[in-house]
Structure formats: structure tokens, C-alpha cells
PDB file of C-alpha atoms in Angstrom:
ATOM      1  CA  MET A 112       0.000   0.000   0.000  1.00  0.00           C
ATOM      2  CA  GLU A 113       1.330   3.407  -0.924  1.00  0.00           C
ATOM      3  CA  ILE A 114       2.101   5.860   1.809  1.00  0.00           C
ATOM      4  CA  TRP A 115       0.999   8.834  -0.314  1.00  0.00           C
ATOM      5  CA  TRP A 116      -2.712   7.998  -0.350  1.00  0.00           C
ATOM      6  CA  PHE A 117      -3.512  10.110   2.729  1.00  0.00           C
ATOM      7  CA  SER A 118      -1.774  13.238   1.463  1.00  0.00           C
ATOM      8  CA  ARG A 119      -3.459  12.793  -1.908  1.00  0.00           C
ATOM      9  CA  VAL A 120      -6.905  12.542  -0.302  1.00  0.00           C
ATOM     10  CA  VAL A 121      -6.234  15.610   1.859  1.00  0.00           C
ATOM     11  CA  ALA A 122      -4.968  17.594  -1.131  1.00  0.00           C
ATOM     12  CA  HIS A 123      -7.887  16.703  -3.389  1.00  0.00           C
ATOM     13  CA  HIS A 124     -10.721  16.706  -0.825  1.00  0.00           C
ATOM     14  CA  PRO A 125      -9.940  19.200   1.956  1.00  0.00           C
ATOM     15  CA  TYR A 126     -13.598  20.021   2.638  1.00  0.00           C
ATOM     16  CA  ALA A 127     -14.443  16.346   3.070  1.00  0.00           C
ATOM     17  CA  ILE A 128     -11.673  16.031   5.672  1.00  0.00           C
ATOM     18  CA  LEU A 129     -12.907  19.154   7.488  1.00  0.00           C
ATOM     19  CA  ALA A 130     -16.481  17.847   7.412  1.00  0.00           C
ATOM     20  CA  ALA A 131     -15.376  14.482   8.817  1.00  0.00           C
ATOM     21  CA  VAL A 132     -13.447  16.184  11.635  1.00  0.00           C
ATOM     22  CA  PHE A 133     -16.448  18.414  12.392  1.00  0.00           C
ATOM     23  CA  VAL A 134     -18.849  15.443  12.524  1.00  0.00           C
ATOM     24  CA  PHE A 135     -16.491  13.459  14.757  1.00  0.00           C
ATOM     25  CA  SER A 136     -15.951  16.423  17.098  1.00  0.00           C
ATOM     26  CA  THR A 137     -19.674  17.117  17.309  1.00  0.00           C
ATOM     27  CA  ALA A 138     -20.393  13.477  18.112  1.00  0.00           C
ATOM     28  CA  CYS A 139     -17.720  13.521  20.824  1.00  0.00           C
ATOM     29  CA  LEU A 140     -19.431  16.539  22.394  1.00  0.00           C
ATOM     30  CA  ILE A 141     -23.044  15.353  22.088  1.00  0.00           C
ATOM     31  CA  VAL A 142     -22.646  11.764  23.309  1.00  0.00           C
ATOM     32  CA  PRO A 143     -21.426  12.622  26.846  1.00  0.00           C
ATOM     33  CA  LEU A 144     -24.033  15.350  27.217  1.00  0.00           C
ATOM     34  CA  ALA A 145     -26.824  13.014  26.107  1.00  0.00           C
ATOM     35  CA  THR A 146     -25.776  10.049  28.254  1.00  0.00           C
ATOM     36  CA  ASN A 147     -25.008  11.788  31.562  1.00  0.00           C
ATOM     37  CA  LYS A 148     -27.733  12.376  34.089  1.00  0.00           C
ATOM     38  CA  PHE A 149     -27.535  15.924  35.356  1.00  0.00           C
ATOM     39  CA  PRO A 150     -28.093  16.613  39.064  1.00  0.00           C
ATOM     40  CA  ASP A 151     -31.560  17.616  40.245  1.00  0.00           C
ATOM     41  CA  PHE A 152     -31.527  21.003  41.978  1.00  0.00           C
ATOM     42  CA  SER A 153     -35.243  21.135  42.778  1.00  0.00           C
ATOM     43  CA  ASP A 154     -34.603  20.198  46.447  1.00  0.00           C
ATOM     44  CA  PRO A 155     -31.133  21.467  47.425  1.00  0.00           C
ATOM     45  CA  GLN A 156     -29.634  20.239  50.671  1.00  0.00           C
ATOM     46  CA  LEU A 157     -26.386  21.074  52.423  1.00  0.00           C
TER      47      LEU A 157
END
């Protein structure tokens, strides 16, 4: 396998690489926020 395939893809499709990074970053931000249960502050106690 050639080592130049990655640089060729980046050179010819830069917006596809940026879109893939954006989708991956967004998924990494949304998944923890959607899966965590946030604390309930309706009845605060010390």
C-alpha cells in the first residue's frame, strides 16, 4: 500500500476532511451530554 494515499486525499478533498473532523468532534461533544444524568436542583440540601 502506498504511503501517499492520505496526502493525496487531503490535497484533493480538503472540505471532506474538514467535514469528517467536524462530525467526529460534534459526536464527541453530544454523546457525553446526552448520556449523563444531570443533578436535580429542585430540592437542594447542604
